[in-house]
Amino acid sequence: MPDRDAAAWLWLRERLAALRPAPRPGATAAEAAAVVRTAVVTDSAAALPADWVGACASDGRLTVIPMPVMIGDEIYGEGEDDITDTIALAMAAGKPVRTSRPSPGQFEQAFLAAERHGYEGVVSIHISAGLSGTADAARLAAGRVGIPVEILDSGTVGMALGMGVQSAVLAAAAGEDLHEVRSRAAEQLARTKVYFYVPSLEQLRRGGRIGAAASLLGTMFAIKPILAVDDGKIVPLEKVRSAARAVARLEEIAAADAASRPAGQALLAVHHFGNPEEAEALADRLAAALPQCPRAQISSLPAVLAAHAGLGVLAVIVGESGAAAEPVPPTVST
């Protein structure tokens, strides 16, 4: 869905103006000094804002591989098809909604495209291997191409992954080499946490992201768990008895985490699926509780994550700008 505040991304276009392919033969030392030689590849689970991707993708500096979503017998590609409403309707009707990893061939084409653009290496950053085989597909493709490729399992999802990707792109724009770009992304990912609440555990159970026993417990006793992504997997944090209390507790946990970060360095994002008003209200409350932080970026979950989380999910990502990444300007997607 489109970003409401596209102007907030003008800084990015200026910041990345130096990002371009390797210099022509005979280029001066001054010309070569400004060159960026590393491209970045990720997948659509990164939940990157559309304007951000558009500002980075024109010359191959960033490629986002769409992750397939299957609704019944139909296969859709994230970003290639407008499938949010289709997923919501399918879930409401009880139709199966499944996901799959992209093919190694898609990654191979992305890596070869980066080479054609003149880049000397690629850092490929992906959704947690504990939740998807996407990093494995990228790894298979990396073995088929001549350009050096560093594969990084983010161990996370959503804008937690997205912040790592942004950090990598900005490091590349600063002229850092392949291994430094990977290191910068890894540093950012290590400082980022995902907390979320889902009204029902059923969709997570169907997708194999939690066990049947946990789903049954939540259904029988009306448990509303607060969940997190830890060590690449979904883990329970707390069990709450009501939806209102679960959302309040989610807010408290995220605010406490953000407040514990170095002054002025916390970054926030809020994801939702089918409940943008709740996401807006949550972001407003976080802004009031954390006046020193930039307002949270709000966006709908990408289809590949919404397919597992289900309708009504609320997620808060807490990251940290530090030295490896500049603060992400606030913008809103609904």
Tab-separated table of C-alpha atoms in Angstrom:
chain	number	residue	atom	x	y	z
A	1	MET	CA	0.000	0.000	0.000
A	2	PRO	CA	1.354	3.453	-0.813
A	3	ASP	CA	3.110	5.594	1.781
A	4	ARG	CA	1.098	8.598	2.840
A	5	ASP	CA	4.110	10.868	3.401
A	6	ALA	CA	6.339	10.390	0.370
A	7	ALA	CA	8.151	13.693	1.068
A	8	ALA	CA	9.702	12.131	4.142
A	9	TRP	CA	11.908	10.069	1.851
A	10	LEU	CA	13.500	12.974	-0.044
A	11	TRP	CA	16.426	12.811	2.387
A	12	LEU	CA	17.093	9.278	1.205
A	13	ARG	CA	17.455	10.209	-2.442
A	14	GLU	CA	20.025	12.843	-1.502
A	15	ARG	CA	21.788	10.484	0.938
A	16	LEU	CA	22.137	7.774	-1.715
A	17	ALA	CA	23.025	10.017	-4.632
A	18	ALA	CA	26.597	8.686	-4.572
A	19	LEU	CA	25.483	5.093	-5.032
A	20	ARG	CA	26.375	4.021	-8.564
A	21	PRO	CA	28.175	1.222	-10.390
A	22	ALA	CA	31.937	0.807	-10.557
A	23	PRO	CA	33.885	3.559	-12.343
A	24	ARG	CA	34.703	3.512	-16.009
A	25	PRO	CA	38.283	2.628	-16.964
A	26	GLY	CA	40.559	5.611	-16.480
A	27	ALA	CA	38.362	7.276	-13.833
A	28	THR	CA	40.208	9.679	-11.559
A	29	ALA	CA	40.939	8.850	-7.923
A	30	ALA	CA	38.356	11.449	-6.836
A	31	GLU	CA	35.716	9.794	-8.981
A	32	ALA	CA	36.606	6.340	-7.697
A	33	ALA	CA	36.502	7.465	-4.051
A	34	ALA	CA	32.787	8.152	-4.242
A	35	VAL	CA	31.904	4.831	-5.871
A	36	VAL	CA	29.775	2.206	-4.164
A	37	ARG	CA	30.576	-1.322	-5.274
A	38	THR	CA	28.142	-3.372	-3.185
A	39	ALA	CA	24.497	-4.075	-4.027
A	40	VAL	CA	21.907	-5.281	-1.513
A	41	VAL	CA	19.247	-7.950	-2.080
A	42	THR	CA	16.434	-8.827	0.314
A	43	ASP	CA	12.944	-10.348	0.259
A	44	SER	CA	9.498	-8.857	0.680
A	45	ALA	CA	9.254	-9.990	4.318
A	46	ALA	CA	11.405	-6.909	5.054
A	47	ALA	CA	8.251	-4.742	4.855
A	48	LEU	CA	10.235	-1.852	3.384
A	49	PRO	CA	8.210	1.246	2.460
A	50	ALA	CA	7.423	1.376	-1.244
A	51	ASP	CA	8.924	4.854	-1.668
A	52	TRP	CA	12.133	3.735	0.036
A	53	VAL	CA	12.461	0.788	-2.330
A	54	GLY	CA	11.631	2.954	-5.332
A	55	ALA	CA	14.342	5.449	-4.403
A	56	CYS	CA	16.943	2.682	-4.218
A	57	ALA	CA	16.027	0.250	-6.980
A	58	SER	CA	16.572	2.156	-10.209
A	59	ASP	CA	20.224	1.243	-10.710
A	60	GLY	CA	20.289	-2.122	-8.974
A	61	ARG	CA	21.535	-0.881	-5.607
A	62	LEU	CA	18.614	-2.664	-3.897
A	63	THR	CA	16.496	-5.574	-5.112
A	64	VAL	CA	13.501	-6.945	-3.220
A	65	ILE	CA	12.587	-10.509	-4.188
A	66	PRO	CA	8.818	-11.130	-3.926
A	67	MET	CA	7.775	-14.021	-1.694
A	68	PRO	CA	4.925	-16.161	-3.036
A	69	VAL	CA	1.605	-16.534	-1.250
A	70	MET	CA	-0.796	-19.346	-2.172
A	71	ILE	CA	-4.535	-18.882	-1.722
A	72	GLY	CA	-6.240	-22.128	-2.610
A	73	ASP	CA	-4.688	-23.141	-5.916
A	74	GLU	CA	-3.678	-19.624	-6.928
A	75	ILE	CA	-0.133	-18.315	-6.466
A	76	TYR	CA	0.464	-14.587	-5.941
A	77	GLY	CA	3.700	-12.613	-5.719
A	78	GLU	CA	4.216	-9.985	-3.035
A	79	GLY	CA	4.494	-6.621	-4.749
A	80	GLU	CA	3.462	-8.113	-8.091
A	81	ASP	CA	-0.192	-8.581	-7.150
A	82	ASP	CA	-2.479	-6.556	-4.890
A	83	ILE	CA	-3.398	-9.442	-2.613
A	84	THR	CA	-4.057	-7.904	0.811
A	85	ASP	CA	-7.846	-7.871	0.419
A	86	THR	CA	-7.751	-11.302	-1.203
A	87	ILE	CA	-5.919	-12.746	1.796
A	88	ALA	CA	-8.315	-11.107	4.249
A	89	LEU	CA	-11.343	-12.474	2.419
A	90	ALA	CA	-9.811	-15.945	2.168
A	91	MET	CA	-9.074	-16.025	5.895
A	92	ALA	CA	-12.580	-14.844	6.739
A	93	ALA	CA	-13.961	-17.653	4.553
A	94	GLY	CA	-11.672	-20.261	6.097
A	95	LYS	CA	-9.759	-20.888	2.873
A	96	PRO	CA	-6.166	-22.130	3.170
A	97	VAL	CA	-3.524	-19.441	2.850
A	98	ARG	CA	0.061	-20.669	2.564
A	99	THR	CA	3.462	-19.262	1.727
A	100	SER	CA	6.606	-20.518	0.073
A	101	ARG	CA	10.166	-19.404	-0.446
A	102	PRO	CA	11.224	-17.704	-3.681
A	103	SER	CA	13.042	-19.927	-6.154
A	104	PRO	CA	16.861	-19.968	-6.345
A	105	GLY	CA	16.442	-18.793	-9.942
A	106	GLN	CA	14.928	-15.502	-8.769
A	107	PHE	CA	17.969	-14.823	-6.621
A	108	GLU	CA	20.326	-15.887	-9.371
A	109	GLN	CA	18.756	-13.333	-11.707
A	110	ALA	CA	19.033	-10.616	-9.039
A	111	PHE	CA	22.715	-11.362	-8.427
A	112	LEU	CA	23.480	-11.403	-12.156
A	113	ALA	CA	21.619	-8.106	-12.583
A	114	ALA	CA	23.793	-6.530	-9.877
A	115	GLU	CA	26.874	-7.752	-11.733
A	116	ARG	CA	25.580	-6.277	-15.001
A	117	HIS	CA	25.070	-2.941	-13.250
A	118	GLY	CA	28.766	-2.952	-12.387
A	119	TYR	CA	28.644	-3.882	-8.712
A	120	GLU	CA	31.475	-6.024	-7.428
A	121	GLY	CA	29.592	-7.882	-4.696
A	122	VAL	CA	26.172	-8.450	-3.155
A	123	VAL	CA	24.959	-8.654	0.430
A	124	SER	CA	21.757	-10.720	0.468
A	125	ILE	CA	19.738	-10.321	3.704
A	126	HIS	CA	16.688	-12.481	4.401
A	127	ILE	CA	13.843	-13.510	6.658
A	128	SER	CA	14.802	-15.782	9.536
A	129	ALA	CA	15.836	-19.269	8.437
A	130	GLY	CA	13.804	-20.525	11.398
A	131	LEU	CA	10.652	-19.315	9.634
A	132	SER	CA	11.451	-19.741	5.936
A	133	GLY	CA	13.865	-21.427	3.557
A	134	THR	CA	14.477	-18.161	1.706
A	135	ALA	CA	18.103	-17.761	2.833
A	136	ASP	CA	18.797	-21.328	1.644
A	137	ALA	CA	17.410	-20.469	-1.798
A	138	ALA	CA	19.650	-17.410	-1.938
A	139	ARG	CA	22.624	-19.514	-0.856
A	140	LEU	CA	21.999	-22.007	-3.667
A	141	ALA	CA	21.864	-19.162	-6.165
A	142	ALA	CA	25.057	-17.602	-4.817
A	143	GLY	CA	26.917	-20.774	-5.747
A	144	ARG	CA	25.866	-20.417	-9.361
A	145	VAL	CA	27.175	-16.902	-10.049
A	146	GLY	CA	30.620	-15.396	-10.378
A	147	ILE	CA	29.980	-12.225	-8.388
A	148	PRO	CA	30.794	-12.588	-4.657
A	149	VAL	CA	27.620	-12.870	-2.545
A	150	GLU	CA	27.396	-12.678	1.241
A	151	ILE	CA	24.213	-14.336	2.592
A	152	LEU	CA	22.912	-13.008	5.915
A	153	ASP	CA	20.137	-14.793	7.811
A	154	SER	CA	18.532	-11.856	9.630
A	155	GLY	CA	16.987	-14.048	12.320
A	156	THR	CA	13.924	-11.815	12.213
A	157	VAL	CA	11.015	-10.453	10.115
A	158	GLY	CA	9.176	-7.293	9.111
A	159	MET	CA	10.767	-3.901	9.611
A	160	ALA	CA	13.236	-5.506	12.015
A	161	LEU	CA	14.657	-7.116	8.875
A	162	GLY	CA	13.957	-3.896	6.972
A	163	MET	CA	16.075	-1.827	9.358
A	164	GLY	CA	18.974	-4.188	8.774
A	165	VAL	CA	18.528	-3.796	5.020
A	166	GLN	CA	18.396	-0.019	5.319
A	167	SER	CA	21.580	-0.068	7.363
A	168	ALA	CA	23.278	-2.148	4.666
A	169	VAL	CA	22.181	0.212	1.892
A	170	LEU	CA	23.409	3.249	3.808
A	171	ALA	CA	26.728	1.536	4.571
A	172	ALA	CA	27.114	0.754	0.878
A	173	ALA	CA	26.334	4.387	0.060
A	174	ALA	CA	29.170	5.424	2.370
A	175	GLY	CA	31.570	3.363	0.250
A	176	GLU	CA	32.104	0.498	2.690
A	177	ASP	CA	33.161	-2.829	1.191
A	178	LEU	CA	31.237	-6.103	0.939
A	179	HIS	CA	32.217	-7.468	4.337
A	180	GLU	CA	31.731	-4.125	6.082
A	181	VAL	CA	28.246	-3.762	4.595
A	182	ARG	CA	27.348	-7.219	5.875
A	183	SER	CA	28.789	-6.374	9.289
A	184	ARG	CA	26.817	-3.121	9.519
A	185	ALA	CA	23.593	-4.945	8.714
A	186	ALA	CA	24.342	-7.650	11.287
A	187	GLU	CA	25.033	-5.007	13.943
A	188	GLN	CA	21.709	-3.328	13.258
A	189	LEU	CA	19.816	-6.632	13.293
A	190	ALA	CA	21.349	-7.534	16.652
A	191	ARG	CA	19.901	-4.318	18.109
A	192	THR	CA	16.366	-4.879	16.807
A	193	LYS	CA	13.438	-6.645	18.496
A	194	VAL	CA	9.973	-7.729	17.321
A	195	TYR	CA	7.008	-7.857	19.713
A	196	PHE	CA	3.508	-8.730	18.551
A	197	TYR	CA	-0.024	-9.730	19.476
A	198	VAL	CA	-2.459	-11.830	17.448
A	199	PRO	CA	-6.165	-12.220	18.317
A	200	SER	CA	-6.026	-15.897	17.291
A	201	LEU	CA	-3.214	-18.430	17.204
A	202	GLU	CA	-4.944	-20.547	14.580
A	203	GLN	CA	-3.241	-19.043	11.525
A	204	LEU	CA	0.192	-19.455	13.137
A	205	ARG	CA	-0.689	-23.089	13.889
A	206	ARG	CA	-1.798	-23.756	10.322
A	207	GLY	CA	1.465	-22.379	9.014
A	208	GLY	CA	3.499	-24.511	11.407
A	209	ARG	CA	4.881	-21.494	13.262
A	210	ILE	CA	3.560	-22.682	16.646
A	211	GLY	CA	2.505	-26.097	17.918
A	212	ALA	CA	-1.053	-27.455	17.978
A	213	ALA	CA	-0.989	-27.663	21.788
A	214	ALA	CA	-0.232	-23.966	22.156
A	215	SER	CA	-2.997	-23.082	19.715
A	216	LEU	CA	-5.509	-25.278	21.545
A	217	LEU	CA	-4.552	-23.754	24.899
A	218	GLY	CA	-5.095	-20.267	23.564
A	219	THR	CA	-8.491	-21.219	22.128
A	220	MET	CA	-9.793	-23.078	25.180
A	221	PHE	CA	-8.779	-20.495	27.757
A	222	ALA	CA	-9.124	-17.352	25.631
A	223	ILE	CA	-5.423	-16.624	26.122
A	224	LYS	CA	-4.126	-13.610	24.215
A	225	PRO	CA	-0.361	-14.103	24.108
A	226	ILE	CA	2.293	-11.485	23.592
A	227	LEU	CA	4.828	-13.034	21.236
A	228	ALA	CA	8.327	-12.146	20.092
A	229	VAL	CA	10.862	-13.264	17.533
A	230	ASP	CA	13.906	-14.579	19.358
A	231	ASP	CA	16.826	-16.529	17.934
A	232	GLY	CA	14.976	-16.637	14.627
A	233	LYS	CA	11.782	-18.230	15.960
A	234	ILE	CA	8.437	-17.143	17.391
A	235	VAL	CA	8.420	-17.404	21.176
A	236	PRO	CA	5.808	-16.507	23.836
A	237	LEU	CA	6.558	-13.621	26.182
A	238	GLU	CA	3.390	-13.317	28.258
A	239	LYS	CA	-0.129	-14.748	28.422
A	240	VAL	CA	-2.905	-12.193	28.822
A	241	ARG	CA	-6.614	-12.773	29.359
A	242	SER	CA	-8.158	-10.060	27.176
A	243	ALA	CA	-7.450	-8.370	23.872
A	244	ALA	CA	-7.442	-4.893	25.414
A	245	ARG	CA	-4.949	-5.950	28.065
A	246	ALA	CA	-2.777	-7.676	25.449
A	247	VAL	CA	-2.518	-4.505	23.373
A	248	ALA	CA	-1.779	-2.448	26.478
A	249	ARG	CA	0.910	-4.881	27.543
A	250	LEU	CA	2.418	-4.888	24.035
A	251	GLU	CA	2.673	-1.118	24.277
A	252	GLU	CA	4.295	-1.301	27.728
A	253	ILE	CA	6.889	-3.858	26.644
A	254	ALA	CA	7.825	-1.941	23.495
A	255	ALA	CA	7.981	1.402	25.300
A	256	ALA	CA	10.197	-0.039	28.031
A	257	ASP	CA	12.564	-1.477	25.426
A	258	ALA	CA	12.721	1.798	23.483
A	259	ALA	CA	13.315	3.805	26.669
A	260	SER	CA	16.244	1.538	27.561
A	261	ARG	CA	18.115	2.442	24.352
A	262	PRO	CA	20.735	5.215	24.251
A	263	ALA	CA	19.132	8.665	24.242
A	264	GLY	CA	17.740	9.637	20.864
A	265	GLN	CA	18.665	6.368	19.151
A	266	ALA	CA	15.514	4.238	19.409
A	267	LEU	CA	13.638	3.558	16.162
A	268	LEU	CA	10.044	2.299	16.109
A	269	ALA	CA	7.758	0.691	13.551
A	270	VAL	CA	4.202	-0.590	13.935
A	271	HIS	CA	2.689	-3.278	11.699
A	272	HIS	CA	-0.951	-4.279	11.360
A	273	PHE	CA	-3.174	-6.352	9.126
A	274	GLY	CA	-6.747	-5.202	8.574
A	275	ASN	CA	-6.761	-2.863	11.606
A	276	PRO	CA	-5.009	0.394	10.627
A	277	GLU	CA	-6.964	2.471	13.179
A	278	GLU	CA	-5.636	0.335	16.023
A	279	ALA	CA	-2.116	0.720	14.661
A	280	GLU	CA	-2.500	4.504	14.469
A	281	ALA	CA	-3.769	4.635	18.043
A	282	LEU	CA	-0.911	2.461	19.264
A	283	ALA	CA	1.645	4.654	17.478
A	284	ASP	CA	0.060	7.756	19.028
A	285	ARG	CA	0.344	6.299	22.526
A	286	LEU	CA	3.951	5.262	21.929
A	287	ALA	CA	4.740	8.781	20.706
A	288	ALA	CA	3.250	10.255	23.880
A	289	ALA	CA	5.182	7.817	26.070
A	290	LEU	CA	8.451	8.317	24.145
A	291	PRO	CA	8.675	12.000	23.164
A	292	GLN	CA	12.416	11.644	22.538
A	293	CYS	CA	11.852	9.056	19.761
A	294	PRO	CA	10.816	9.685	16.158
A	295	ARG	CA	7.188	8.703	15.648
A	296	ALA	CA	6.762	5.065	14.668
A	297	GLN	CA	6.481	4.234	11.001
A	298	ILE	CA	3.132	2.481	10.433
A	299	SER	CA	2.603	-0.108	7.703
A	300	SER	CA	0.492	-3.092	6.830
A	301	LEU	CA	2.267	-6.413	7.229
A	302	PRO	CA	3.540	-7.765	3.918
A	303	ALA	CA	1.338	-10.536	2.585
A	304	VAL	CA	3.847	-13.285	3.359
A	305	LEU	CA	3.715	-12.382	7.081
A	306	ALA	CA	0.018	-11.544	7.193
A	307	ALA	CA	-0.690	-15.035	5.857
A	308	HIS	CA	0.713	-16.465	9.104
A	309	ALA	CA	-0.248	-13.796	11.637
A	310	GLY	CA	-3.865	-13.416	10.534
A	311	LEU	CA	-6.298	-10.530	10.794
A	312	GLY	CA	-6.028	-8.092	13.674
A	313	VAL	CA	-2.307	-8.525	14.347
A	314	LEU	CA	-0.384	-5.659	15.936
A	315	ALA	CA	3.402	-5.705	15.952
A	316	VAL	CA	5.945	-3.228	17.297
A	317	ILE	CA	9.532	-3.253	16.082
A	318	VAL	CA	12.101	-1.549	18.285
A	319	GLY	CA	15.433	-0.796	16.672
A	320	GLU	CA	18.366	1.487	17.292
A	321	SER	CA	20.106	3.923	14.990
A	322	GLY	CA	23.540	3.887	16.630
A	323	ALA	CA	26.516	4.462	14.373
A	324	ALA	CA	25.504	1.914	11.763
A	325	ALA	CA	22.290	3.467	10.547
A	326	GLU	CA	20.722	6.881	10.408
A	327	PRO	CA	17.224	7.324	11.865
A	328	VAL	CA	14.454	6.261	9.527
A	329	PRO	CA	12.151	9.234	8.833
A	330	PRO	CA	8.562	8.677	10.013
A	331	THR	CA	6.035	7.797	7.361
A	332	VAL	CA	2.683	6.055	7.383
A	333	SER	CA	1.211	3.309	5.239
A	334	THR	CA	-2.388	2.259	5.671
